[in-house]
mmCIF file with all atom_site columns, C-alpha atoms in Angstrom:
data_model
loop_
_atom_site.group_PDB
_atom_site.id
_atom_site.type_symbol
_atom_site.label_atom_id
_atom_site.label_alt_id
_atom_site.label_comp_id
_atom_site.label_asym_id
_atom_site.label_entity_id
_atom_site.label_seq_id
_atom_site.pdbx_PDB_ins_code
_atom_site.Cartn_x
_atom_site.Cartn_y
_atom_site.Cartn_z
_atom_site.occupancy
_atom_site.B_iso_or_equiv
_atom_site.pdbx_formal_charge
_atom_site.auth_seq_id
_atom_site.auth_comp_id
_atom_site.auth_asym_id
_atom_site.auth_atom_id
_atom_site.pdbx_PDB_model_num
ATOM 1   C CA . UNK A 1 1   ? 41.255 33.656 23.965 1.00 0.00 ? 1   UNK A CA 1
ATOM 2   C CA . UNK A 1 2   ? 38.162 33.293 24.879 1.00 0.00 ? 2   UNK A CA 1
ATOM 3   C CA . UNK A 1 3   ? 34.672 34.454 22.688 1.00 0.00 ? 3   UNK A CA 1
ATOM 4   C CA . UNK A 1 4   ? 31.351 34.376 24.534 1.00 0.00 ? 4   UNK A CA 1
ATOM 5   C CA . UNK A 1 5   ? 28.055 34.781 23.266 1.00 0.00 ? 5   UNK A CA 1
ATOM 6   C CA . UNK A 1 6   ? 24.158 34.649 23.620 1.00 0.00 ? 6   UNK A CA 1
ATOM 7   C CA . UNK A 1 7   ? 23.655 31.907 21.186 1.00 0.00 ? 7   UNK A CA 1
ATOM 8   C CA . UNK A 1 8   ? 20.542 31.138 19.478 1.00 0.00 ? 8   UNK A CA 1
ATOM 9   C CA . UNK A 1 9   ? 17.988 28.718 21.363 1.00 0.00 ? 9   UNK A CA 1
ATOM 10  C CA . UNK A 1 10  ? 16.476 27.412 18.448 1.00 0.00 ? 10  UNK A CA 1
ATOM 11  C CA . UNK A 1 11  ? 18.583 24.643 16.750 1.00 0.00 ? 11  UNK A CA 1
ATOM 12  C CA . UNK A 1 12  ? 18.449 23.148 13.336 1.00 0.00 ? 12  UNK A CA 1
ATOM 13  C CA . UNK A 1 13  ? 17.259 20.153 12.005 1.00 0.00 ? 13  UNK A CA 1
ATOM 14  C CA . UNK A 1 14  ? 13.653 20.624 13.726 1.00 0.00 ? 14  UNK A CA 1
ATOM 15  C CA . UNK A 1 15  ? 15.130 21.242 16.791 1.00 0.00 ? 15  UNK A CA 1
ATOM 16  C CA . UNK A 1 16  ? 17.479 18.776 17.093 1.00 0.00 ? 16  UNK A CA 1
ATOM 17  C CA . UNK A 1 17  ? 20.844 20.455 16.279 1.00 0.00 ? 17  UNK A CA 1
ATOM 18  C CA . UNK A 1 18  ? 23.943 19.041 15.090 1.00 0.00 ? 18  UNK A CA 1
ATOM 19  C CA . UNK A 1 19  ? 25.215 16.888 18.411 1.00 0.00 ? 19  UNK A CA 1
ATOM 20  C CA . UNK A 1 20  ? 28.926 16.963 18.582 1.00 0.00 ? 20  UNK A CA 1
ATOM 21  C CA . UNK A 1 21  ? 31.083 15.277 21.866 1.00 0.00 ? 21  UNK A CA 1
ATOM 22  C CA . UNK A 1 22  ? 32.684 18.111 24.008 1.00 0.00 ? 22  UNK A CA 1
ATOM 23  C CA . UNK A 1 23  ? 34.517 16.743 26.729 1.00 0.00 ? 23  UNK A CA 1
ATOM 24  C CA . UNK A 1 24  ? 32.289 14.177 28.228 1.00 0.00 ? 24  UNK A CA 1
ATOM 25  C CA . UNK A 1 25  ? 28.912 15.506 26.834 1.00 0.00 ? 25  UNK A CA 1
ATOM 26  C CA . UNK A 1 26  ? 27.325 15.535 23.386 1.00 0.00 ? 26  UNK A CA 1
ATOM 27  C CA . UNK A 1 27  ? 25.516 18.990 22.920 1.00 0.00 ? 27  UNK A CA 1
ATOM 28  C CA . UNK A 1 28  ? 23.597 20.090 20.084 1.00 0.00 ? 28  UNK A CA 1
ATOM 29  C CA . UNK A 1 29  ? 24.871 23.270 18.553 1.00 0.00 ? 29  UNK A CA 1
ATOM 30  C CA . UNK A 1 30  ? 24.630 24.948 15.415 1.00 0.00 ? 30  UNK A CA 1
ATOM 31  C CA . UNK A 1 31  ? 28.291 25.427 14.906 1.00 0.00 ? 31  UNK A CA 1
ATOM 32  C CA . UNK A 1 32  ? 30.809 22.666 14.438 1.00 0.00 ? 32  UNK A CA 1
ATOM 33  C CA . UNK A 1 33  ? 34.920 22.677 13.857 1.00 0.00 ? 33  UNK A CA 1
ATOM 34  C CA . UNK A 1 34  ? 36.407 19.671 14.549 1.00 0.00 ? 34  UNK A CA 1
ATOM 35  C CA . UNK A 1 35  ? 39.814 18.099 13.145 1.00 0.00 ? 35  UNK A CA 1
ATOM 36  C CA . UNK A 1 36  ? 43.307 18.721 13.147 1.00 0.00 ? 36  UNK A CA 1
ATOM 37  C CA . UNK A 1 37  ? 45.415 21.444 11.913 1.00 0.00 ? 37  UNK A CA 1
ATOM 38  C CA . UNK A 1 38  ? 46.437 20.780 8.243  1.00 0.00 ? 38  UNK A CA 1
ATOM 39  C CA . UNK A 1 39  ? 49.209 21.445 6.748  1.00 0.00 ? 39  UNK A CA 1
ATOM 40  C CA . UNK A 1 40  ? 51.460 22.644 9.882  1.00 0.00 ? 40  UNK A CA 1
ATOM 41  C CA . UNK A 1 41  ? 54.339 23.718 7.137  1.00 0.00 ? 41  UNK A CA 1
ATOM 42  C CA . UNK A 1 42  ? 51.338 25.938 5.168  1.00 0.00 ? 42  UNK A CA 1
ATOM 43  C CA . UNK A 1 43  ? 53.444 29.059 4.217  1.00 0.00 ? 43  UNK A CA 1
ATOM 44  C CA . UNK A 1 44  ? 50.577 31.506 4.850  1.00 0.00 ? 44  UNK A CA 1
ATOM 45  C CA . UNK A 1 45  ? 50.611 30.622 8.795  1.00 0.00 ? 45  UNK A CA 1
ATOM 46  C CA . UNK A 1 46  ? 54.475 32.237 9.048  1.00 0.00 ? 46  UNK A CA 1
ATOM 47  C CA . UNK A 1 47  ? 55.064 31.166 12.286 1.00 0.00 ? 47  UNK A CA 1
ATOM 48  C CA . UNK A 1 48  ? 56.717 27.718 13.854 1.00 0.00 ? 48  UNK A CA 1
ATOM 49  C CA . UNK A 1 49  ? 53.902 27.252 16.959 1.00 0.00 ? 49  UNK A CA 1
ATOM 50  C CA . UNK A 1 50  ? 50.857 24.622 16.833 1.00 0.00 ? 50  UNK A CA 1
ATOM 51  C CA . UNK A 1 51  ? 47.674 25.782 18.346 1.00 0.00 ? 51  UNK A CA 1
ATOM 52  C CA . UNK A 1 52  ? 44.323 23.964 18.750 1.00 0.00 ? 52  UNK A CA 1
ATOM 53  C CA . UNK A 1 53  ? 40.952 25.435 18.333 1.00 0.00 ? 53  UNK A CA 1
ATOM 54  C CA . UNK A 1 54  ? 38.414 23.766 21.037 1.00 0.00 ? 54  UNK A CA 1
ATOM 55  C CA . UNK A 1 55  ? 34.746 24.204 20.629 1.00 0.00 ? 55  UNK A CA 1
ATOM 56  C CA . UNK A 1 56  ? 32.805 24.633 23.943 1.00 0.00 ? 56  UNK A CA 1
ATOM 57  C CA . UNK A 1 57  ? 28.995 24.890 24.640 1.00 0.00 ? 57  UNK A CA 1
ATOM 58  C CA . UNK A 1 58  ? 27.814 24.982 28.046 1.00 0.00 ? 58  UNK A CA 1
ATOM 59  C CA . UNK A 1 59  ? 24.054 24.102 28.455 1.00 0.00 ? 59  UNK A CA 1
ATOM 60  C CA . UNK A 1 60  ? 22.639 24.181 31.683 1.00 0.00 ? 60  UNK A CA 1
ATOM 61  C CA . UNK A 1 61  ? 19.319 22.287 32.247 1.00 0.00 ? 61  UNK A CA 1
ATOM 62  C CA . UNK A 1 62  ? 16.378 23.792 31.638 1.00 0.00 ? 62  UNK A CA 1
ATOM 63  C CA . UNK A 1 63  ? 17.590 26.989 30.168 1.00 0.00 ? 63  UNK A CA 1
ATOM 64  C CA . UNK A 1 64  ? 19.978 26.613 27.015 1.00 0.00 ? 64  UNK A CA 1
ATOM 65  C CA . UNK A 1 65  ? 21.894 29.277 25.471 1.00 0.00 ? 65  UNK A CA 1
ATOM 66  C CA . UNK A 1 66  ? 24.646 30.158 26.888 1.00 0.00 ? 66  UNK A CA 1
ATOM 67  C CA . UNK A 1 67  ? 28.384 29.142 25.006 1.00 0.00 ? 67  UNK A CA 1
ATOM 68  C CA . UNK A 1 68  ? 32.129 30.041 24.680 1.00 0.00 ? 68  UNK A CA 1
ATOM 69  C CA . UNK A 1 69  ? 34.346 29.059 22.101 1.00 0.00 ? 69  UNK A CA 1
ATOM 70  C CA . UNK A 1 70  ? 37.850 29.099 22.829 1.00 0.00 ? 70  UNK A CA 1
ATOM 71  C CA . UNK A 1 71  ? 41.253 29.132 21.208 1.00 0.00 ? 71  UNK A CA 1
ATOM 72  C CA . UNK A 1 72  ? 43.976 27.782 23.121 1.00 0.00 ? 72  UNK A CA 1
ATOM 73  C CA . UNK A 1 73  ? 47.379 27.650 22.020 1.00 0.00 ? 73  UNK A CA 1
ATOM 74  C CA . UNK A 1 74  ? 51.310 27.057 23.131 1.00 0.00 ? 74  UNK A CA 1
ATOM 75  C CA . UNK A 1 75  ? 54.132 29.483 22.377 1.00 0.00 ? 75  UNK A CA 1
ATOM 76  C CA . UNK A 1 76  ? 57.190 31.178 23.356 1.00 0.00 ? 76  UNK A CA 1
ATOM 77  C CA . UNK A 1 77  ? 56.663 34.452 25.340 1.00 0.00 ? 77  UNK A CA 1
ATOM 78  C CA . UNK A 1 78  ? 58.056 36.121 22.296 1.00 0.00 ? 78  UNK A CA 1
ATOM 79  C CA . UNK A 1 79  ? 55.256 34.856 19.907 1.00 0.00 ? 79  UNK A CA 1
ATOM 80  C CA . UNK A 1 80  ? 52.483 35.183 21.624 1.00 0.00 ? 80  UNK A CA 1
ATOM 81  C CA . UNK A 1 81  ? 50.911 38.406 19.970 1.00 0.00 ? 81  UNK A CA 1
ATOM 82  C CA . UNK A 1 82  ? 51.838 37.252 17.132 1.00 0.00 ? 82  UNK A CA 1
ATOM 83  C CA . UNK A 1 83  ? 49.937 34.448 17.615 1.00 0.00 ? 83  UNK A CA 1
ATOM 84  C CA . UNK A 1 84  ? 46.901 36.070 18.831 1.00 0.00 ? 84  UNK A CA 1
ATOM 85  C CA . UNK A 1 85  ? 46.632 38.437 15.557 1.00 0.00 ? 85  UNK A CA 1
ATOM 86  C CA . UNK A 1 86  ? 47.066 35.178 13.524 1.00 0.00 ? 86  UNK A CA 1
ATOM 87  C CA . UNK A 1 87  ? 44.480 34.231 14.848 1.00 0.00 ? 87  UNK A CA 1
ATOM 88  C CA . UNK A 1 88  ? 42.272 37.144 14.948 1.00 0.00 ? 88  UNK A CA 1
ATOM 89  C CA . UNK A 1 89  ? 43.117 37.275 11.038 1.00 0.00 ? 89  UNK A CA 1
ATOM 90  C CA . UNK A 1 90  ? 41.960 33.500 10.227 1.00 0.00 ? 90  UNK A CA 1
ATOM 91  C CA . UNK A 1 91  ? 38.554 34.112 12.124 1.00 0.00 ? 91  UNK A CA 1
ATOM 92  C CA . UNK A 1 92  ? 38.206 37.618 10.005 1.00 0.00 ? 92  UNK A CA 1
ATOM 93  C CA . UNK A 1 93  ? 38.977 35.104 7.093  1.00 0.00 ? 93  UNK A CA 1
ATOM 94  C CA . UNK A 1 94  ? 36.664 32.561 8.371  1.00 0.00 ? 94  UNK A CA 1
ATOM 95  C CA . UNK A 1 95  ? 33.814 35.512 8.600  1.00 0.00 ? 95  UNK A CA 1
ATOM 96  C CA . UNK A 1 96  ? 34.519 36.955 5.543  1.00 0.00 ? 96  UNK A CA 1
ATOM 97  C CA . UNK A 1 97  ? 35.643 33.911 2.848  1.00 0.00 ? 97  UNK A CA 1
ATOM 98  C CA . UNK A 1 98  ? 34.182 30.927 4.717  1.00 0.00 ? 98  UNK A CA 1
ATOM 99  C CA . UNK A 1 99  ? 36.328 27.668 4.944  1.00 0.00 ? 99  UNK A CA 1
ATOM 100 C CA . UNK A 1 100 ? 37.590 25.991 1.903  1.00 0.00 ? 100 UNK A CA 1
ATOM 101 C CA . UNK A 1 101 ? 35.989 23.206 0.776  1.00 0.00 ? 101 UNK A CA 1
ATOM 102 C CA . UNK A 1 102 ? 39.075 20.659 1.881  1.00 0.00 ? 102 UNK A CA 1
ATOM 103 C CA . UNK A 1 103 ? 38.767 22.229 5.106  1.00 0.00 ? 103 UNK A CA 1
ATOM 104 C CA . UNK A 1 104 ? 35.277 21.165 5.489  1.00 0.00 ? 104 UNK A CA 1
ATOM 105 C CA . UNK A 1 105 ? 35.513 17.829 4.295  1.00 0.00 ? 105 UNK A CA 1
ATOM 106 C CA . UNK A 1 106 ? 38.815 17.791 6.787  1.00 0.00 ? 106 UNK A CA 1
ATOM 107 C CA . UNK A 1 107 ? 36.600 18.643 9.705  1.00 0.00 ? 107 UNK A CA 1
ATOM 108 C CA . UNK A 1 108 ? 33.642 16.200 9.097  1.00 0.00 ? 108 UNK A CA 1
ATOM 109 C CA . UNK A 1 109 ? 35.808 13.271 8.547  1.00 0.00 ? 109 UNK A CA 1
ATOM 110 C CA . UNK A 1 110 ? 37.522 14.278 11.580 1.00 0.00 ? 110 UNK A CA 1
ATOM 111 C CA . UNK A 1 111 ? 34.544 14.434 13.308 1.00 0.00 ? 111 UNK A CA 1
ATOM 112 C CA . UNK A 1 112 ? 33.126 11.318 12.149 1.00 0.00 ? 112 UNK A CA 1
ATOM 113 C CA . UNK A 1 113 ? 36.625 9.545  12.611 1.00 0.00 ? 113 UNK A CA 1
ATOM 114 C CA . UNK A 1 114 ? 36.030 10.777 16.525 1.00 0.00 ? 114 UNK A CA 1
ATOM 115 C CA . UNK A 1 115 ? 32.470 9.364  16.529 1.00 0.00 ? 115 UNK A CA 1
ATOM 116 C CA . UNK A 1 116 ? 33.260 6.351  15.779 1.00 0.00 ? 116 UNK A CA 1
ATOM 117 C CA . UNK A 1 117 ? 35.734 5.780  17.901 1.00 0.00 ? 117 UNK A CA 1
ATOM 118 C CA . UNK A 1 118 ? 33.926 7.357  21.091 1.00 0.00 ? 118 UNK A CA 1
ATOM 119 C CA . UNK A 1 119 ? 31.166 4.767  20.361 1.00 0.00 ? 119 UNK A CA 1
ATOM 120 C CA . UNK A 1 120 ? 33.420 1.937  21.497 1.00 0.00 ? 120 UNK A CA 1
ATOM 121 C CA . UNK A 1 121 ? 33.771 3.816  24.703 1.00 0.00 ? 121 UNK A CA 1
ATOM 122 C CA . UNK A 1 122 ? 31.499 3.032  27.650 1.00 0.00 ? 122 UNK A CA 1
ATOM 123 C CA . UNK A 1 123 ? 32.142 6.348  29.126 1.00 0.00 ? 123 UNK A CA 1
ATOM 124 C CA . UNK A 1 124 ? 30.778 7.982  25.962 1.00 0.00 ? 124 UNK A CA 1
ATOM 125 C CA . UNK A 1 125 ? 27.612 5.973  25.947 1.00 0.00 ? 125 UNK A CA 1
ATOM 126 C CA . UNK A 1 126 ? 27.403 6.931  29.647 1.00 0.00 ? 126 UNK A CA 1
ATOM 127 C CA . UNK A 1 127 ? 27.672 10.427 29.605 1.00 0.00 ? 127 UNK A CA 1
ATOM 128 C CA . UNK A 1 128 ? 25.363 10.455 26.567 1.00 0.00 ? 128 UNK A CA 1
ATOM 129 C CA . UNK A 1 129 ? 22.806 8.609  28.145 1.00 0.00 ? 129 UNK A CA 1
ATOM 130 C CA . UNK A 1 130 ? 22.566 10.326 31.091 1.00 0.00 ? 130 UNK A CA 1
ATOM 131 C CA . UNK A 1 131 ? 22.889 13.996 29.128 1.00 0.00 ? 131 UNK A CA 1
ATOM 132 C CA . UNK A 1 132 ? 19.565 12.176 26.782 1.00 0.00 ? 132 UNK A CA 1
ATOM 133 C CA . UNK A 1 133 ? 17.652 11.237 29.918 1.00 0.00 ? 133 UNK A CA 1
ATOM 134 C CA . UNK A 1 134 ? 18.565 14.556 31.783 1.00 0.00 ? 134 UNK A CA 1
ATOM 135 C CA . UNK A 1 135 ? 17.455 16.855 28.587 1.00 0.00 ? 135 UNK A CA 1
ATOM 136 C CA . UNK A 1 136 ? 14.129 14.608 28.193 1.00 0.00 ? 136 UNK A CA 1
ATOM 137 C CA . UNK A 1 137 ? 15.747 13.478 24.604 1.00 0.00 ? 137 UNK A CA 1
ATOM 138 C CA . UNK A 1 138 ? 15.278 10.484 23.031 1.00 0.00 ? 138 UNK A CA 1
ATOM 139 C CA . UNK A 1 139 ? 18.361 8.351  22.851 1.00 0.00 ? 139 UNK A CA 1
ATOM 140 C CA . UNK A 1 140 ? 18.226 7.040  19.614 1.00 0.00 ? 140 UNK A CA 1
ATOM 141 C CA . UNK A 1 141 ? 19.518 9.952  18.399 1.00 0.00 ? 141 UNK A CA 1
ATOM 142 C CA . UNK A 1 142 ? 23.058 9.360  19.280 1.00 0.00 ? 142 UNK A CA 1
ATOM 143 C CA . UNK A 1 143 ? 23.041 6.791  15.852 1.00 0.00 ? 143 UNK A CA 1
ATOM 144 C CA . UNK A 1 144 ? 21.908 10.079 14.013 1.00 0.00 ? 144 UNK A CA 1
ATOM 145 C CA . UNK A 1 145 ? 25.318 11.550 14.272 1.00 0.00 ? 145 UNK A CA 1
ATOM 146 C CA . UNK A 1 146 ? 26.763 11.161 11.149 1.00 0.00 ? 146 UNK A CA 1
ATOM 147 C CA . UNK A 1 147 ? 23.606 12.287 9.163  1.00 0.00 ? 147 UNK A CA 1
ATOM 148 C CA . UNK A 1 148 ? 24.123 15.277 11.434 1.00 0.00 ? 148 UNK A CA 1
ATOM 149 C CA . UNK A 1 149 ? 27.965 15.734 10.446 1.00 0.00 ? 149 UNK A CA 1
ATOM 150 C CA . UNK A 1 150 ? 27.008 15.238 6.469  1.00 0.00 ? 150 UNK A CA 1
ATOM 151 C CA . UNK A 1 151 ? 24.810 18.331 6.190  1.00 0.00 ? 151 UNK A CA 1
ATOM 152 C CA . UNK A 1 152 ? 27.229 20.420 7.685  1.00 0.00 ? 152 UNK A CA 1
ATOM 153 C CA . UNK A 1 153 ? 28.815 22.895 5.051  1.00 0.00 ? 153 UNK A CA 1
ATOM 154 C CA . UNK A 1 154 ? 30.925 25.396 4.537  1.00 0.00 ? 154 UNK A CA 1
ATOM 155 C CA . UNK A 1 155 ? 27.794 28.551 4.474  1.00 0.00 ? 155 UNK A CA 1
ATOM 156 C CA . UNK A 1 156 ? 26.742 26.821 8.244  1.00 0.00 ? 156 UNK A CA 1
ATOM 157 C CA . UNK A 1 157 ? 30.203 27.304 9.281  1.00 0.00 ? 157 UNK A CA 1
ATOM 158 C CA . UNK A 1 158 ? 30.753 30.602 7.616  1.00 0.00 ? 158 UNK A CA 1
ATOM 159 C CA . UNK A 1 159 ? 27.264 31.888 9.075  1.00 0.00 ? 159 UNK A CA 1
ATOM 160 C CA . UNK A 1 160 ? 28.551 30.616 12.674 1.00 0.00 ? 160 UNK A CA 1
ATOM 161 C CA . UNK A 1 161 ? 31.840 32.040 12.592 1.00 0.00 ? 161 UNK A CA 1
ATOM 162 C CA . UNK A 1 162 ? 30.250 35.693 11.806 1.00 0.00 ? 162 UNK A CA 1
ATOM 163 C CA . UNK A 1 163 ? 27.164 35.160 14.346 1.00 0.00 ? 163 UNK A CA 1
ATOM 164 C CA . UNK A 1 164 ? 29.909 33.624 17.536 1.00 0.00 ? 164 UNK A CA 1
ATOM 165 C CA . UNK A 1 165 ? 33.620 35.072 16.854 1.00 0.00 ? 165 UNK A CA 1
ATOM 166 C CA . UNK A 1 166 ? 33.212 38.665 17.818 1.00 0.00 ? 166 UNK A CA 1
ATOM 167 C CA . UNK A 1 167 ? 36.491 39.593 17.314 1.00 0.00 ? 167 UNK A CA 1
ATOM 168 C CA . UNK A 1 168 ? 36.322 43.044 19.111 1.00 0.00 ? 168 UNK A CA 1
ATOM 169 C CA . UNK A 1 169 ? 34.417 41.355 22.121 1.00 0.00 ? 169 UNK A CA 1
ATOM 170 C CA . UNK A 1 170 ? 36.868 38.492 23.935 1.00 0.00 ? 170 UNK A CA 1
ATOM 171 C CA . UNK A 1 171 ? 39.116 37.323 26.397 1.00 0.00 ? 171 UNK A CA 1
ATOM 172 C CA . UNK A 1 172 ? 42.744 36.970 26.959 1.00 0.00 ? 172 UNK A CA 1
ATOM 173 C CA . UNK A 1 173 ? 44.920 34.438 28.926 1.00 0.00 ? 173 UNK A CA 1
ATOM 174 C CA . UNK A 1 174 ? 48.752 33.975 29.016 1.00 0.00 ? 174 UNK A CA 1
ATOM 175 C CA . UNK A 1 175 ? 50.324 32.092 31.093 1.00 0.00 ? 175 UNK A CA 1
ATOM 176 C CA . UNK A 1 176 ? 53.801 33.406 31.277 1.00 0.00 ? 176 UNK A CA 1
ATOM 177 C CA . UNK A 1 177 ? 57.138 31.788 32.927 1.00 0.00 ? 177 UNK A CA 1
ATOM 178 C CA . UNK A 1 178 ? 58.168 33.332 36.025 1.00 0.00 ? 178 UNK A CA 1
ATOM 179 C CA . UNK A 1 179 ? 61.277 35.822 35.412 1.00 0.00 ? 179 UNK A CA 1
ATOM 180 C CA . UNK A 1 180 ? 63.796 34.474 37.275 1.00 0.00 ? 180 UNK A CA 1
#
């Protein structure tokens, strides 16, 4: 499933957004999930698959703006609806409740947990480097990070979820087996 959107060119914290590491790049975006599914067993989910949620923002120099979010997920043929209006349900949820505030402090240790270990990586300080000096950024803002990740809560999520998941505007992918 895929959700694109026109999102908003003007980030927060004076401009400088929250940065988080997709793929090889650190963006700034006004939306952050990050973490792993909690709780796999949860009774409320009602069905045995695991699915990850990816968060994807595709900036292309000079003009920013333009993003998809998408949910990607493995199941049996059988489950895959299923799956799908689970997970049209938790972004409804998301939209109308906002995450919990375990799920929040979830994500941003998760996040910081994958900060800190990307910043032993020389391919992280590459591509961040060269994303810095290619936006005109300073780089000392890479160290900012987790001052970034601590103002994050659950109202910025909530407001993201409502402004980015259209739920009646998005695309669907399955990958099926071949009938034999």
């Amino acid at each position: 499933m895929l959700f694109r959107s026109r999102f908003r060119n003007t980030l927060s914290n004076g401009g400088a957004g929250t940065r988080l590491t997709i793929g090889d790049r650190s963006v700034a975006i006004p939306l952050v999930q990050a973490g792993q599914v909690s709780q796999v067993g949860d009774p409320n989910l009602q069905l045995a698959e695991t699915y990850t949620v990816q968060v994807g923002l595709q900036q292309s120099a000079p003009q920013r703006g333009s993003g998809s979010i998408a949910v990607s997920f493995a199941a049996a043929p059988e489950n895959i609806n299923a799956m799908v209006d689970r997970v049209l349900a938790e972004i409804r949820k998301l939209q109308a409740q906002g995450p919990s505030p375990d799920l929040v402090a979830k994500a941003k240790e998760g996040a910081k947990r994958d900060y800190e270990t990307a910043l032993k990586q020389n391919n992280y300080w590459l591509s961040q480097l060269s994303l810095k000096y290619e936006y005109g950024e300073n780089p000392e803002t890479l160290l900012a990070v987790p001052d970034y990740y601590r103002k994050i809560d659950a109202a910025m999520i909530q407001a993201a979820a409502r402004q980015y998941l259209n739920v009646e505007r998005y695309v669907r992918v399955s990958l099926m087996p071949e009938k034999q």
